XYZ file of C-alpha atoms in Angstrom:
521
model
C 71.573 69.029 117.936
C 74.886 68.672 119.739
C 77.250 71.573 120.491
C 81.020 71.292 120.111
C 81.888 70.944 123.831
C 79.185 68.231 124.306
C 80.302 66.373 121.235
C 83.868 66.269 122.504
C 82.811 65.384 126.034
C 80.601 62.509 124.794
C 83.269 61.280 122.407
C 85.872 61.203 125.148
C 83.552 59.471 127.692
C 82.194 56.632 125.618
C 81.668 55.210 122.148
C 79.717 57.880 120.231
C 78.388 57.614 116.687
C 79.991 60.536 114.789
C 79.429 61.013 111.057
C 78.706 57.322 110.814
C 81.805 56.345 112.700
C 82.387 55.180 116.307
C 84.750 57.250 118.443
C 86.552 55.988 121.614
C 88.405 58.238 123.994
C 88.572 59.546 127.595
C 86.735 62.314 129.320
C 88.008 65.855 129.866
C 87.519 69.523 129.341
C 88.218 71.337 126.084
C 91.025 73.943 126.323
C 90.811 77.129 124.278
C 94.023 76.826 122.327
C 95.831 80.163 122.442
C 93.493 81.611 125.036
C 94.713 81.678 128.627
C 94.855 84.002 131.584
C 93.625 87.547 131.339
C 96.510 89.941 131.212
C 94.539 93.032 132.085
C 95.748 93.585 135.672
C 98.963 93.701 137.646
C 102.611 94.458 136.900
C 102.829 91.820 134.224
C 100.485 93.894 132.017
C 102.566 96.991 132.688
C 105.738 95.134 131.655
C 104.041 93.815 128.548
C 102.880 97.287 127.553
C 106.429 98.539 127.826
C 107.653 95.566 125.754
C 104.965 96.295 123.056
C 105.987 99.929 122.825
C 109.674 99.018 122.793
C 109.243 96.479 119.963
C 107.176 98.965 117.900
C 109.998 101.514 118.145
C 112.683 98.849 117.639
C 111.057 97.646 114.395
C 110.686 101.175 112.999
C 114.353 102.006 113.737
C 115.549 98.683 112.246
C 113.478 99.230 109.115
C 115.641 102.300 108.281
C 118.766 100.152 107.935
C 117.268 96.700 107.207
C 115.014 97.154 104.187
C 114.254 93.457 104.063
C 111.930 94.050 107.061
C 109.420 95.500 104.518
C 108.459 91.862 104.081
C 106.767 92.041 107.539
C 105.885 95.729 107.695
C 102.211 95.005 106.829
C 99.512 97.150 105.416
C 96.649 98.995 107.163
C 93.856 99.046 104.608
C 92.348 97.011 101.750
C 94.001 97.606 98.386
C 91.926 98.833 95.429
C 92.299 97.279 91.976
C 95.551 98.126 90.198
C 96.319 97.034 86.687
C 99.898 96.433 85.374
C 101.190 95.008 82.112
C 103.188 91.887 81.387
C 106.821 91.882 80.431
C 106.956 88.792 78.251
C 104.040 86.575 77.242
C 101.569 84.870 79.511
C 100.682 81.340 78.270
C 97.205 81.500 76.642
C 95.683 78.809 78.857
C 96.249 81.109 81.896
C 94.306 83.972 80.396
C 91.161 84.898 82.470
C 92.272 82.862 85.511
C 92.987 84.025 89.045
C 95.938 83.565 91.261
C 95.396 84.124 95.027
C 97.586 84.405 98.062
C 96.898 84.719 101.771
C 99.072 85.801 104.675
C 99.476 88.075 107.710
C 98.629 91.527 106.460
C 97.681 93.817 109.307
C 100.553 93.686 111.761
C 100.299 96.914 113.763
C 97.569 98.854 115.619
C 97.838 101.780 117.970
C 101.656 101.621 118.130
C 101.604 97.925 118.990
C 103.289 95.617 116.523
C 103.230 91.800 116.184
C 106.712 90.283 116.584
C 106.181 86.754 115.205
C 105.883 85.820 111.514
C 102.667 83.836 112.219
C 100.846 86.998 113.455
C 98.690 89.385 111.485
C 95.126 89.546 110.213
C 94.682 87.586 106.982
C 95.026 89.563 103.749
C 93.710 87.861 100.593
C 95.400 89.014 97.457
C 93.752 88.410 94.087
C 95.728 88.609 90.862
C 93.402 88.490 87.883
C 95.416 87.288 84.893
C 94.690 88.575 81.404
C 96.436 88.448 78.133
C 97.853 91.949 78.509
C 98.412 92.177 82.164
C 97.414 91.582 85.798
C 94.792 93.324 87.958
C 95.649 93.148 91.648
C 93.450 93.872 94.633
C 93.458 92.779 98.304
C 91.063 92.661 101.161
C 91.289 91.645 104.813
C 89.326 88.666 105.946
C 86.718 90.092 108.321
C 86.968 87.644 111.096
C 85.314 88.212 114.483
C 88.736 89.253 115.800
C 89.355 91.640 112.914
C 85.957 93.369 113.311
C 86.228 93.788 117.038
C 89.777 95.161 116.864
C 88.952 97.414 113.909
C 86.123 98.971 115.994
C 88.348 99.247 119.046
C 91.302 100.659 117.160
C 93.746 98.369 118.950
C 94.667 94.725 119.418
C 92.410 93.083 121.982
C 94.000 89.602 122.128
C 97.381 88.108 122.407
C 98.185 86.191 119.245
C 100.033 83.064 118.172
C 103.434 84.455 118.935
C 103.004 87.951 120.469
C 101.809 88.861 123.965
C 99.619 91.923 124.022
C 99.239 94.166 127.066
C 95.817 94.173 128.726
C 94.644 91.343 126.427
C 91.111 90.109 126.775
C 90.340 86.499 127.488
C 89.418 84.776 124.273
C 86.086 82.985 124.299
C 87.339 80.279 121.964
C 89.958 79.736 119.242
C 87.400 80.883 116.722
C 87.102 84.264 118.382
C 90.866 84.910 117.774
C 91.189 83.353 114.321
C 93.279 85.454 111.936
C 92.392 83.323 108.910
C 95.838 84.158 107.555
C 97.519 80.979 106.410
C 96.080 79.448 103.210
C 93.104 79.370 100.797
C 91.027 76.478 99.663
C 88.763 76.958 96.599
C 85.400 75.311 97.287
C 82.176 75.726 95.247
C 83.158 79.007 93.681
C 84.292 80.436 97.032
C 87.594 80.614 98.869
C 87.955 79.231 102.371
C 90.489 81.316 104.333
C 92.193 78.964 106.716
C 94.007 79.220 110.083
C 95.455 76.372 112.133
C 93.186 76.428 115.086
C 89.695 77.418 113.928
C 86.987 76.854 111.366
C 87.381 78.380 107.828
C 86.049 81.767 106.814
C 84.204 81.864 103.458
C 85.423 84.526 101.036
C 83.830 85.557 97.747
C 86.320 84.603 95.099
C 85.523 87.605 92.926
C 84.854 90.475 95.345
C 86.917 89.103 98.291
C 84.087 89.984 100.624
C 83.892 87.836 103.735
C 80.748 85.733 103.810
C 81.008 84.300 107.312
C 82.269 81.134 109.008
C 81.965 77.762 107.281
C 79.566 75.694 109.385
C 79.874 71.891 109.145
C 77.512 70.916 111.990
C 76.600 72.102 115.478
C 78.821 69.288 116.842
C 81.805 70.708 115.006
C 81.184 74.387 115.568
C 84.470 75.914 116.574
C 86.482 72.695 116.210
C 89.684 73.424 114.299
C 89.892 72.764 110.650
C 93.619 72.988 109.934
C 95.295 75.141 107.211
C 96.589 72.375 105.049
C 93.733 70.271 103.638
C 94.625 67.760 100.899
C 92.585 66.821 97.854
C 92.550 63.295 96.465
C 92.230 62.231 92.848
C 88.381 62.125 93.141
C 88.349 65.679 94.421
C 87.523 64.764 98.002
C 88.895 67.048 100.730
C 90.815 65.591 103.709
C 91.869 67.513 106.736
C 92.385 67.398 110.459
C 91.881 69.587 113.479
C 93.955 69.235 116.707
C 92.101 69.101 120.048
C 93.092 68.194 123.598
C 90.875 67.395 126.562
C 92.340 67.090 130.065
C 95.549 65.364 129.004
C 93.944 63.343 126.160
C 95.165 64.448 122.728
C 93.276 63.817 119.515
C 92.740 64.765 115.830
C 89.347 65.305 114.381
C 89.712 63.754 110.887
C 87.586 65.424 108.210
C 86.456 63.816 104.938
C 84.494 66.268 102.698
C 83.190 66.109 99.175
C 84.622 68.411 96.468
C 81.674 70.680 97.196
C 82.647 70.929 100.891
C 79.885 68.745 102.184
C 80.672 66.477 105.134
C 81.044 62.797 104.208
C 82.412 61.614 107.556
C 84.471 62.746 110.518
C 85.960 61.092 113.509
C 87.930 61.762 116.623
C 91.214 59.805 116.726
C 93.406 59.696 119.836
C 97.061 60.624 119.391
C 100.001 59.597 121.689
C 101.300 63.192 122.272
C 100.341 66.817 121.811
C 102.983 67.700 119.203
C 102.830 70.817 117.056
C 101.432 69.602 113.673
C 101.112 72.080 110.784
C 100.601 69.735 107.810
C 100.251 66.063 106.948
C 100.810 63.702 104.046
C 98.274 61.601 102.126
C 98.458 58.462 100.030
C 95.643 56.477 98.319
C 94.764 54.732 101.572
C 96.406 56.625 104.380
C 96.846 59.925 106.167
C 100.343 60.360 107.646
C 101.289 62.672 110.493
C 104.746 63.406 111.904
C 104.558 64.029 115.664
C 107.724 65.890 116.455
C 109.317 66.319 119.921
C 108.084 69.893 119.857
C 105.447 69.168 122.489
C 102.835 71.334 124.136
C 103.126 71.694 127.904
C 101.451 74.141 130.231
C 99.010 76.399 128.431
C 100.334 79.908 127.753
C 98.601 83.017 126.579
C 101.046 83.019 123.613
C 100.430 79.816 121.672
C 104.001 79.289 120.414
C 105.350 79.608 123.905
C 103.210 76.666 125.040
C 105.569 74.347 123.121
C 108.943 73.087 124.185
C 111.577 71.160 122.211
C 112.594 67.768 123.680
C 115.427 66.742 121.434
C 116.119 63.599 123.465
C 112.714 62.190 122.567
C 111.982 60.350 119.311
C 109.746 61.582 116.596
C 106.625 59.499 115.876
C 104.958 58.633 112.582
C 101.220 58.416 113.123
C 99.173 56.747 110.364
C 95.363 56.768 109.960
C 93.467 54.553 107.554
C 91.266 56.670 105.238
C 88.538 54.008 104.948
C 87.988 53.383 108.637
C 89.448 56.649 110.073
C 91.254 54.406 112.572
C 94.898 54.810 113.588
C 96.849 51.840 112.210
C 100.458 52.802 113.109
C 102.446 54.707 115.646
C 106.117 54.334 114.671
C 109.169 55.857 116.407
C 111.682 57.644 114.249
C 114.373 60.252 114.591
C 113.613 63.648 116.162
C 113.115 66.590 113.852
C 110.605 69.171 112.791
C 108.376 69.474 109.690
C 106.223 72.333 108.468
C 105.301 71.050 104.968
C 104.859 67.796 103.109
C 104.920 67.091 99.354
C 103.402 64.278 97.365
C 103.368 60.789 99.028
C 102.474 57.328 97.732
C 102.340 53.587 98.513
C 105.106 51.388 97.121
C 104.561 47.733 98.017
C 104.360 47.571 101.787
C 106.005 50.963 102.123
C 104.806 54.551 102.253
C 107.056 57.106 100.642
C 106.539 60.560 102.022
C 108.168 63.713 100.652
C 108.758 66.421 103.247
C 110.914 69.383 104.172
C 112.978 68.353 107.224
C 114.449 70.525 109.955
C 116.868 68.918 112.402
C 115.163 70.785 115.285
C 112.484 73.331 115.993
C 114.737 76.367 116.120
C 112.948 77.914 113.212
C 109.645 77.731 115.136
C 110.875 78.651 118.584
C 113.419 81.421 117.741
C 113.971 82.289 114.058
C 110.395 83.259 113.388
C 109.717 84.714 116.844
C 111.753 87.954 116.474
C 111.673 89.293 112.923
C 113.941 92.212 113.825
C 116.650 90.020 115.274
C 116.752 87.580 112.370
C 118.624 85.269 114.686
C 118.930 82.220 112.514
C 119.539 83.112 108.812
C 121.267 79.775 108.116
C 118.536 77.534 109.521
C 117.157 75.550 106.583
C 114.944 72.596 105.844
C 116.136 69.825 103.525
C 114.136 68.134 100.796
C 113.852 64.683 102.271
C 111.879 61.447 102.049
C 110.494 59.315 104.927
C 110.092 55.682 103.938
C 107.642 53.860 106.290
C 107.478 50.061 106.290
C 103.934 49.190 107.215
C 104.834 45.509 107.813
C 107.796 45.935 110.175
C 106.416 49.243 111.504
C 109.701 51.008 110.958
C 110.566 54.385 109.374
C 113.768 55.620 107.716
C 114.520 59.236 106.888
C 116.516 59.854 103.716
C 117.866 63.453 103.636
C 119.025 65.178 100.487
C 121.741 67.956 100.614
C 119.240 70.407 99.037
C 117.399 72.963 101.122
C 113.773 73.479 100.086
C 110.523 74.896 101.570
C 106.908 75.231 100.394
C 106.988 71.989 98.296
C 104.426 71.557 95.540
C 103.827 68.949 92.839
C 101.659 68.112 89.804
C 98.321 67.485 91.567
C 97.028 65.161 88.828
C 99.481 62.621 90.262
C 98.513 63.003 93.924
C 99.045 59.733 95.778
C 100.977 58.239 92.887
C 104.716 57.916 92.554
C 106.302 61.167 91.303
C 109.826 62.498 91.042
C 109.422 66.260 90.658
C 108.598 68.741 93.312
C 108.802 72.493 93.209
C 109.420 75.074 95.918
C 111.711 77.832 97.053
C 115.371 77.559 98.044
C 117.973 79.849 99.544
C 120.327 81.847 97.340
C 123.877 81.056 96.476
C 125.521 83.557 98.751
C 126.191 81.830 102.071
C 126.590 85.203 103.764
C 123.096 86.277 102.746
C 121.073 83.090 102.499
C 117.589 84.408 101.894
C 114.870 82.477 100.062
C 115.339 84.209 96.730
C 115.202 81.273 94.330
C 112.341 79.322 92.630
C 113.273 75.694 91.994
C 112.122 72.400 90.510
C 113.825 69.376 92.167
C 113.982 65.864 90.676
C 114.242 63.419 93.557
C 115.321 60.607 91.255
C 118.095 62.310 89.351
C 118.979 64.841 92.135
C 118.831 67.620 89.571
C 117.883 71.099 90.771
C 116.468 73.399 88.043
C 116.483 76.869 89.623
C 116.181 80.562 88.914
C 117.788 82.990 91.519
C 116.379 86.508 91.578
C 119.159 88.277 93.504
C 119.964 89.230 97.069
C 117.323 91.964 97.375
C 114.398 89.625 96.683
C 112.241 87.272 98.710
C 110.349 84.686 96.698
C 107.027 83.091 97.701
C 105.564 79.657 97.117
C 105.189 78.700 93.450
C 101.920 77.084 92.413
C 102.040 74.381 89.755
C 99.587 74.699 86.848
C 99.508 71.686 84.568
C 99.635 72.166 80.853
C 96.194 71.684 79.213
C 95.851 68.168 77.812
C 99.067 66.927 79.324
C 99.367 63.685 81.256
C 103.175 63.963 81.677
C 104.439 64.764 85.157
C 105.910 68.286 85.469
C 104.665 69.552 82.182
C 103.074 72.871 82.986
C 103.831 76.279 84.549
C 104.828 77.771 87.860
C 103.205 81.011 89.095
C 104.447 82.853 92.189
C 104.945 86.269 93.699
C 108.133 87.930 94.927
C 109.142 91.000 96.882
C 111.993 93.316 95.833
C 112.641 95.230 99.028
C 115.084 97.722 97.430
C 112.837 98.657 94.501
C 109.714 98.522 96.772
C 107.833 96.319 94.360
C 105.947 93.049 94.462
C 105.914 91.091 91.241
C 104.079 88.085 89.741
C 106.065 85.716 87.515
C 105.188 82.678 85.434
C 107.791 80.042 84.521
C 107.845 77.004 82.223
C 108.048 74.320 84.926
C 110.408 72.239 82.828
C 112.794 75.123 82.191
C 112.887 77.125 85.393
C 116.548 78.208 85.034
C 115.656 79.962 81.755
C 113.778 82.630 83.737
C 110.194 83.811 83.665
C 108.017 83.643 80.650
C 106.013 86.645 81.889
C 106.435 89.075 84.797
C 104.072 91.856 86.007
C 105.357 94.304 88.630
C 103.136 96.256 90.999
C 103.996 99.907 91.854
C 103.958 98.961 95.574
C 105.058 96.112 97.802
C 103.004 93.603 99.744
C 103.763 91.752 102.975
C 105.084 88.207 102.614
C 102.341 85.611 102.825
C 102.194 81.903 103.286
C 100.101 79.990 100.836
C 97.943 80.489 97.767
C 95.839 78.862 95.021
C 95.134 79.145 91.318
C 91.630 78.975 89.894
């Protein structure tokens, strides 16, 4: 049986049969992602310790006058079951279902605090939905990193966006996984996902961590990214980003609905761009390679990337049948976190995405939560139209800001016109994401509900109405944080009448840290 390093070395030396597919690439050594030089000696470690202590104090002082920072305050322990009642009426088809969310939960240990939004051990929140109310509980994903640091009583490793004094050298990306980004329901379990490591399996009922998801010895420790996509047959598609001595590649994953490997393949890419998500049509996987490009490895992962605005963006397309790259198309420079539904239209691919004009949100706005340096930076609901005959791509930007785009999953890979997400509020002087919205890309109509200036809203999940085959007919469920009332709430909307307000809301007697992504089962 082949280990990860040997698999990658073989694949990049010669043609290797992998999962039934041939792989061609060049030789090299496998870097350890966020891991880098040991910070445990010298003046640099002393300086970093002072910076850690300073940021911890700075955050605590800022929290007294900036209550919105409660969104990133974090929690320090699992949360026991708490039951609250609905205000309004929950649709009957949602009785006895579960809504889950994942995100950075534990953000401080031993008077050291993470500074970047990406950082924090994964906290899985379960909201059990019943006719009369919601039962909430939450539990940390017990990754290798979490267990080691829990025993030590301090952070042992530098993280995605925060340098930690006296940090240990990580053995691999898996050893520093925070499993804090999203959740994939598979075979009655939840897979807690992070960008640069394999999933952690979580019991969907108890939230107990069951261990790492193992695909094969060859893929042990190879990244399985945090945004898998599911096709109409239920198959799971994903990628993992690897680089070997200057050769950059994606591992493309094709799994069954039960999480069993169908095929995988290493596909070379033209540059080492930061890639968070991708798009999928019936026949293709589509990646946007921004000019946010990785350079010299850095102990802090986000600091490894630099923005090259003079370079073009690139649209990289992989055929789902052969797992071969079939297009590498130059387009305008920009930055994308999240994609919506995408489809084939004649010889074109139409890709919904949330477009930033540059990577300021990645490099600066999310890097210092206390400073809140870029409140007006926003992504726009946009479409990328790719001509597969002429190998050209055109970006069509809407005037509407949107993030965390979702859609009616029964139409995945088919032409749709409705996407849901979150948008900024109407006050330009205080433009927080406090609004849930449904956007019709054909009519340009925005159906939105704004909570108020003291609220952050989180990604709404679309739940289709039972028996419906009409796009957009269903419900939206999401969480929100009211940082003045110190409450987190769960709300359910009629997806076709968002502006009318929630059908049902349940409010917890405490507040939770903002997360990233969730799922409904």
